[in-house]
PDB file of C-alpha atoms in Angstrom:
ATOM      1  CA  MET A   1     105.567 -24.755  35.850  1.00  0.00           C
ATOM      2  CA  ASN A   2     104.405 -23.100  39.061  1.00  0.00           C
ATOM      3  CA  LEU A   3     101.217 -23.956  40.997  1.00  0.00           C
ATOM      4  CA  PRO A   4      99.021 -21.131  39.624  1.00  0.00           C
ATOM      5  CA  ASN A   5      99.926 -22.098  36.050  1.00  0.00           C
ATOM      6  CA  LYS A   6      99.178 -25.755  36.828  1.00  0.00           C
ATOM      7  CA  LEU A   7      95.742 -24.733  38.129  1.00  0.00           C
ATOM      8  CA  THR A   8      95.085 -22.705  34.975  1.00  0.00           C
ATOM      9  CA  THR A   9      96.173 -25.626  32.803  1.00  0.00           C
ATOM     10  CA  ALA A  10      93.965 -27.976  34.825  1.00  0.00           C
ATOM     11  CA  ARG A  11      91.005 -25.671  34.150  1.00  0.00           C
ATOM     12  CA  VAL A  12      91.611 -25.938  30.407  1.00  0.00           C
ATOM     13  CA  VAL A  13      91.935 -29.725  30.641  1.00  0.00           C
ATOM     14  CA  MET A  14      88.634 -29.936  32.556  1.00  0.00           C
ATOM     15  CA  ILE A  15      86.694 -28.220  29.754  1.00  0.00           C
ATOM     16  CA  PRO A  16      86.414 -31.229  27.404  1.00  0.00           C
ATOM     17  CA  LEU A  17      85.643 -33.463  30.401  1.00  0.00           C
ATOM     18  CA  PHE A  18      82.906 -31.051  31.465  1.00  0.00           C
ATOM     19  CA  LEU A  19      81.448 -30.999  27.945  1.00  0.00           C
ATOM     20  CA  LEU A  20      81.601 -34.781  27.676  1.00  0.00           C
ATOM     21  CA  ALA A  21      79.688 -35.173  30.941  1.00  0.00           C
ATOM     22  CA  LEU A  22      77.203 -32.492  29.903  1.00  0.00           C
ATOM     23  CA  TYR A  23      76.439 -34.007  26.504  1.00  0.00           C
ATOM     24  CA  GLN A  24      76.081 -37.462  28.045  1.00  0.00           C
ATOM     25  CA  GLY A  25      73.401 -36.091  30.368  1.00  0.00           C
ATOM     26  CA  GLN A  26      75.612 -36.491  33.429  1.00  0.00           C
ATOM     27  CA  TRP A  27      74.474 -33.185  34.918  1.00  0.00           C
ATOM     28  CA  LEU A  28      75.886 -33.788  38.381  1.00  0.00           C
ATOM     29  CA  ALA A  29      79.329 -34.733  37.018  1.00  0.00           C
ATOM     30  CA  ALA A  30      79.217 -31.690  34.742  1.00  0.00           C
ATOM     31  CA  LEU A  31      78.323 -29.503  37.729  1.00  0.00           C
ATOM     32  CA  VAL A  32      81.194 -30.864  39.812  1.00  0.00           C
ATOM     33  CA  LEU A  33      83.686 -30.374  36.963  1.00  0.00           C
ATOM     34  CA  PHE A  34      82.464 -26.856  36.185  1.00  0.00           C
ATOM     35  CA  ALA A  35      82.439 -25.836  39.852  1.00  0.00           C
ATOM     36  CA  LEU A  36      85.929 -27.269  40.376  1.00  0.00           C
ATOM     37  CA  ALA A  37      87.204 -25.461  37.281  1.00  0.00           C
ATOM     38  CA  SER A  38      85.593 -22.237  38.530  1.00  0.00           C
ATOM     39  CA  VAL A  39      87.304 -22.579  41.896  1.00  0.00           C
ATOM     40  CA  THR A  40      90.684 -22.917  40.166  1.00  0.00           C
ATOM     41  CA  ASP A  41      89.985 -19.514  38.605  1.00  0.00           C
ATOM     42  CA  ALA A  42      89.840 -17.885  42.026  1.00  0.00           C
ATOM     43  CA  LEU A  43      92.756 -19.873  43.401  1.00  0.00           C
ATOM     44  CA  ASP A  44      95.303 -19.430  40.611  1.00  0.00           C
ATOM     45  CA  GLY A  45      95.160 -15.638  40.654  1.00  0.00           C
ATOM     46  CA  HIS A  46      95.191 -15.407  44.436  1.00  0.00           C
ATOM     47  CA  ILE A  47      98.163 -17.768  44.761  1.00  0.00           C
ATOM     48  CA  ALA A  48     100.072 -16.057  41.937  1.00  0.00           C
ATOM     49  CA  ARG A  49      99.674 -12.580  43.448  1.00  0.00           C
ATOM     50  CA  SER A  50     100.214 -13.559  47.098  1.00  0.00           C
ATOM     51  CA  ARG A  51     103.340 -15.613  46.395  1.00  0.00           C
ATOM     52  CA  GLY A  52     104.836 -13.447  43.677  1.00  0.00           C
ATOM     53  CA  LEU A  53     104.322 -16.137  41.029  1.00  0.00           C
ATOM     54  CA  VAL A  54     102.768 -13.974  38.307  1.00  0.00           C
ATOM     55  CA  THR A  55     104.057 -15.081  34.887  1.00  0.00           C
ATOM     56  CA  ASP A  56     103.465 -14.102  31.263  1.00  0.00           C
ATOM     57  CA  PHE A  57     101.946 -17.553  30.727  1.00  0.00           C
ATOM     58  CA  GLY A  58      99.478 -16.915  33.547  1.00  0.00           C
ATOM     59  CA  LYS A  59      98.621 -13.420  32.300  1.00  0.00           C
ATOM     60  CA  PHE A  60      97.779 -14.915  28.908  1.00  0.00           C
ATOM     61  CA  MET A  61      96.232 -18.265  29.840  1.00  0.00           C
ATOM     62  CA  ASP A  62      94.165 -17.344  32.895  1.00  0.00           C
ATOM     63  CA  PRO A  63      91.695 -15.056  31.078  1.00  0.00           C
ATOM     64  CA  LEU A  64      91.700 -17.364  28.055  1.00  0.00           C
ATOM     65  CA  ALA A  65      90.883 -20.379  30.247  1.00  0.00           C
ATOM     66  CA  ASP A  66      88.009 -18.428  31.843  1.00  0.00           C
ATOM     67  CA  LYS A  67      86.583 -17.487  28.464  1.00  0.00           C
ATOM     68  CA  LEU A  68      86.897 -21.033  27.129  1.00  0.00           C
ATOM     69  CA  LEU A  69      85.187 -22.476  30.215  1.00  0.00           C
ATOM     70  CA  VAL A  70      82.281 -20.031  30.222  1.00  0.00           C
ATOM     71  CA  THR A  71      81.710 -19.932  26.466  1.00  0.00           C
ATOM     72  CA  SER A  72      81.840 -23.727  26.151  1.00  0.00           C
ATOM     73  CA  ALA A  73      79.040 -23.997  28.729  1.00  0.00           C
ATOM     74  CA  LEU A  74      76.972 -21.213  27.175  1.00  0.00           C
ATOM     75  CA  ILE A  75      77.227 -22.619  23.660  1.00  0.00           C
ATOM     76  CA  ALA A  76      76.176 -26.054  24.947  1.00  0.00           C
ATOM     77  CA  PHE A  77      73.255 -24.451  26.806  1.00  0.00           C
ATOM     78  CA  VAL A  78      71.898 -22.991  23.569  1.00  0.00           C
ATOM     79  CA  GLU A  79      71.278 -26.556  22.467  1.00  0.00           C
ATOM     80  CA  LEU A  80      70.544 -28.290  25.771  1.00  0.00           C
ATOM     81  CA  LEU A  81      68.688 -25.706  27.862  1.00  0.00           C
ATOM     82  CA  ARG A  82      67.354 -23.461  25.117  1.00  0.00           C
ATOM     83  CA  VAL A  83      69.301 -20.414  26.216  1.00  0.00           C
ATOM     84  CA  PRO A  84      68.627 -17.843  23.490  1.00  0.00           C
ATOM     85  CA  GLY A  85      71.471 -17.693  20.984  1.00  0.00           C
ATOM     86  CA  TRP A  86      71.403 -13.881  20.937  1.00  0.00           C
ATOM     87  CA  VAL A  87      72.220 -13.816  24.662  1.00  0.00           C
ATOM     88  CA  VAL A  88      75.236 -16.066  24.138  1.00  0.00           C
ATOM     89  CA  PHE A  89      76.266 -13.986  21.111  1.00  0.00           C
ATOM     90  CA  LEU A  90      76.248 -10.760  23.178  1.00  0.00           C
ATOM     91  CA  ILE A  91      78.298 -12.378  25.940  1.00  0.00           C
ATOM     92  CA  ILE A  92      80.863 -13.757  23.487  1.00  0.00           C
ATOM     93  CA  ALA A  93      80.969 -10.452  21.568  1.00  0.00           C
ATOM     94  CA  ARG A  94      81.793  -8.618  24.807  1.00  0.00           C
ATOM     95  CA  GLU A  95      84.575 -11.079  25.564  1.00  0.00           C
ATOM     96  CA  LEU A  96      86.062 -10.694  22.086  1.00  0.00           C
ATOM     97  CA  ALA A  97      85.853  -6.887  22.248  1.00  0.00           C
ATOM     98  CA  ILE A  98      87.655  -6.732  25.584  1.00  0.00           C
ATOM     99  CA  THR A  99      90.245  -9.287  24.470  1.00  0.00           C
ATOM    100  CA  GLY A 100      90.849  -7.155  21.376  1.00  0.00           C
ATOM    101  CA  LEU A 101      91.272  -4.051  23.529  1.00  0.00           C
ATOM    102  CA  ARG A 102      93.735  -5.876  25.769  1.00  0.00           C
ATOM    103  CA  THR A 103      95.681  -7.020  22.715  1.00  0.00           C
ATOM    104  CA  LEU A 104      95.773  -3.460  21.395  1.00  0.00           C
ATOM    105  CA  ALA A 105      96.981  -2.201  24.770  1.00  0.00           C
ATOM    106  CA  ALA A 106      99.613  -4.927  25.039  1.00  0.00           C
ATOM    107  CA  GLY A 107     100.960  -3.858  21.643  1.00  0.00           C
ATOM    108  CA  LYS A 108     101.506  -0.422  23.165  1.00  0.00           C
ATOM    109  CA  GLY A 109     103.168  -1.876  26.257  1.00  0.00           C
ATOM    110  CA  VAL A 110     100.127  -1.332  28.479  1.00  0.00           C
ATOM    111  CA  VAL A 111      98.665  -4.113  30.627  1.00  0.00           C
ATOM    112  CA  LEU A 112      94.926  -3.790  31.239  1.00  0.00           C
ATOM    113  CA  ALA A 113      93.964  -5.629  34.400  1.00  0.00           C
ATOM    114  CA  ALA A 114      90.455  -6.807  35.120  1.00  0.00           C
ATOM    115  CA  ASP A 115      88.424  -4.359  37.165  1.00  0.00           C
ATOM    116  CA  LYS A 116      85.810  -5.088  39.837  1.00  0.00           C
ATOM    117  CA  TRP A 117      82.983  -5.085  37.281  1.00  0.00           C
ATOM    118  CA  GLY A 118      84.781  -7.703  35.215  1.00  0.00           C
ATOM    119  CA  LYS A 119      85.154  -9.842  38.310  1.00  0.00           C
ATOM    120  CA  ILE A 120      81.462  -9.384  39.141  1.00  0.00           C
ATOM    121  CA  LYS A 121      80.631 -10.392  35.561  1.00  0.00           C
ATOM    122  CA  THR A 122      82.736 -13.543  35.794  1.00  0.00           C
ATOM    123  CA  VAL A 123      81.277 -14.566  39.156  1.00  0.00           C
ATOM    124  CA  SER A 124      77.710 -13.946  37.967  1.00  0.00           C
ATOM    125  CA  GLN A 125      78.340 -16.039  34.852  1.00  0.00           C
ATOM    126  CA  MET A 126      79.860 -18.917  36.784  1.00  0.00           C
ATOM    127  CA  VAL A 127      77.126 -18.906  39.447  1.00  0.00           C
ATOM    128  CA  TRP A 128      74.381 -18.830  36.802  1.00  0.00           C
ATOM    129  CA  ILE A 129      76.019 -21.643  34.849  1.00  0.00           C
ATOM    130  CA  CYS A 130      76.186 -23.720  38.043  1.00  0.00           C
ATOM    131  CA  TYR A 131      72.492 -22.980  38.629  1.00  0.00           C
ATOM    132  CA  CYS A 132      71.708 -24.110  35.072  1.00  0.00           C
ATOM    133  CA  LEU A 133      73.566 -27.355  35.713  1.00  0.00           C
ATOM    134  CA  VAL A 134      71.618 -27.888  38.945  1.00  0.00           C
ATOM    135  CA  MET A 135      68.413 -27.199  37.025  1.00  0.00           C
ATOM    136  CA  GLY A 136      69.399 -29.703  34.339  1.00  0.00           C
ATOM    137  CA  PHE A 137      70.115 -32.292  37.026  1.00  0.00           C
ATOM    138  CA  CYS A 138      66.792 -31.649  38.751  1.00  0.00           C
ATOM    139  CA  PHE A 139      64.819 -31.918  35.525  1.00  0.00           C
ATOM    140  CA  SER A 140      66.589 -35.082  34.411  1.00  0.00           C
ATOM    141  CA  SER A 141      66.659 -36.889  37.762  1.00  0.00           C
ATOM    142  CA  LEU A 142      63.729 -35.689  39.868  1.00  0.00           C
ATOM    143  CA  SER A 143      59.987 -35.661  39.336  1.00  0.00           C
ATOM    144  CA  LEU A 144      59.399 -31.948  39.721  1.00  0.00           C
ATOM    145  CA  VAL A 145      55.941 -30.499  39.276  1.00  0.00           C
ATOM    146  CA  GLY A 146      54.042 -27.240  39.271  1.00  0.00           C
ATOM    147  CA  PRO A 147      55.311 -24.433  41.446  1.00  0.00           C
ATOM    148  CA  VAL A 148      58.828 -25.830  41.854  1.00  0.00           C
ATOM    149  CA  VAL A 149      59.346 -25.892  38.088  1.00  0.00           C
ATOM    150  CA  SER A 150      57.868 -22.407  37.753  1.00  0.00           C
ATOM    151  CA  TRP A 151      60.227 -21.003  40.380  1.00  0.00           C
ATOM    152  CA  MET A 152      63.213 -22.716  38.815  1.00  0.00           C
ATOM    153  CA  TYR A 153      62.424 -21.072  35.496  1.00  0.00           C
ATOM    154  CA  ILE A 154      61.912 -17.682  37.138  1.00  0.00           C
ATOM    155  CA  VAL A 155      65.357 -17.962  38.766  1.00  0.00           C
ATOM    156  CA  PHE A 156      66.805 -19.190  35.443  1.00  0.00           C
ATOM    157  CA  TRP A 157      65.523 -16.144  33.501  1.00  0.00           C
ATOM    158  CA  ALA A 158      66.356 -13.691  36.305  1.00  0.00           C
ATOM    159  CA  GLY A 159      69.877 -15.100  36.535  1.00  0.00           C
ATOM    160  CA  MET A 160      70.288 -14.843  32.782  1.00  0.00           C
ATOM    161  CA  ALA A 161      69.195 -11.187  32.951  1.00  0.00           C
ATOM    162  CA  VAL A 162      71.743 -10.472  35.709  1.00  0.00           C
ATOM    163  CA  VAL A 163      74.483 -12.152  33.657  1.00  0.00           C
ATOM    164  CA  LEU A 164      73.568 -10.236  30.527  1.00  0.00           C
ATOM    165  CA  VAL A 165      73.383  -6.858  32.278  1.00  0.00           C
ATOM    166  CA  SER A 166      76.619  -7.391  34.239  1.00  0.00           C
ATOM    167  CA  THR A 167      78.382  -8.604  31.094  1.00  0.00           C
ATOM    168  CA  LEU A 168      77.297  -5.667  28.956  1.00  0.00           C
ATOM    169  CA  PHE A 169      77.831  -3.092  31.716  1.00  0.00           C
ATOM    170  CA  SER A 170      81.303  -4.372  32.551  1.00  0.00           C
ATOM    171  CA  GLY A 171      82.240  -4.338  28.863  1.00  0.00           C
ATOM    172  CA  ALA A 172      80.943  -0.801  28.336  1.00  0.00           C
ATOM    173  CA  ASN A 173      82.664   0.351  31.529  1.00  0.00           C
ATOM    174  CA  TYR A 174      85.940  -1.251  30.462  1.00  0.00           C
ATOM    175  CA  LEU A 175      85.777   0.359  27.018  1.00  0.00           C
ATOM    176  CA  TRP A 176      84.876   3.753  28.504  1.00  0.00           C
ATOM    177  CA  ASN A 177      87.669   3.662  31.090  1.00  0.00           C
ATOM    178  CA  ASN A 178      90.203   2.792  28.386  1.00  0.00           C
ATOM    179  CA  ARG A 179      88.836   5.033  25.605  1.00  0.00           C
ATOM    180  CA  GLY A 180      92.197   6.807  25.427  1.00  0.00           C
ATOM    181  CA  LEU A 181      93.619   3.757  23.656  1.00  0.00           C
ATOM    182  CA  PHE A 182      91.282   4.367  20.726  1.00  0.00           C
ATOM    183  CA  SER A 183      92.669   7.858  20.150  1.00  0.00           C
ATOM    184  CA  GLN A 184      96.149   6.311  19.873  1.00  0.00           C
ATOM    185  CA  MET A 185      95.083   3.962  17.070  1.00  0.00           C
ATOM    186  CA  LYS A 186      96.483   4.750  13.634  1.00  0.00           C
TER     187      LYS A 186
END
């Protein structure tokens, strides 16, 4: 197994550790694990492309590992941070739709790579999730009052809006740019 595939596998292994820390109220440990897992996302692809180590395993597991990492955090946040369930549903629905489109394309011998909007979506999700973990840590460990709490919530809701818009836009853009695949369906 090459280095990029080891990094992808490590990301998957970190997910249950991240969730364990999160559900035990260990916000800082959860933040470190999530941030480390997020960094492996950037590293594995860069190393694979720059060193010619792209594999079928990596093409399959890298996006799956990203989706598992992000959706595990978002689902936990519905319970722990009161993120609205409909927001998480829309994000997961977008991921399933694009995964379905990629599967359809792969069946026709076409590989659909992520575009810049998909990368922006992923970065915005990971940054917002890290912010949520920082917020959870601050609320559980520090005596915050008044304006600080208000600003943290403003950033929380604004970040969630950015994530939702970038997620839905990138999904719509991806579907639009690959609409020719739908005409080939029989």
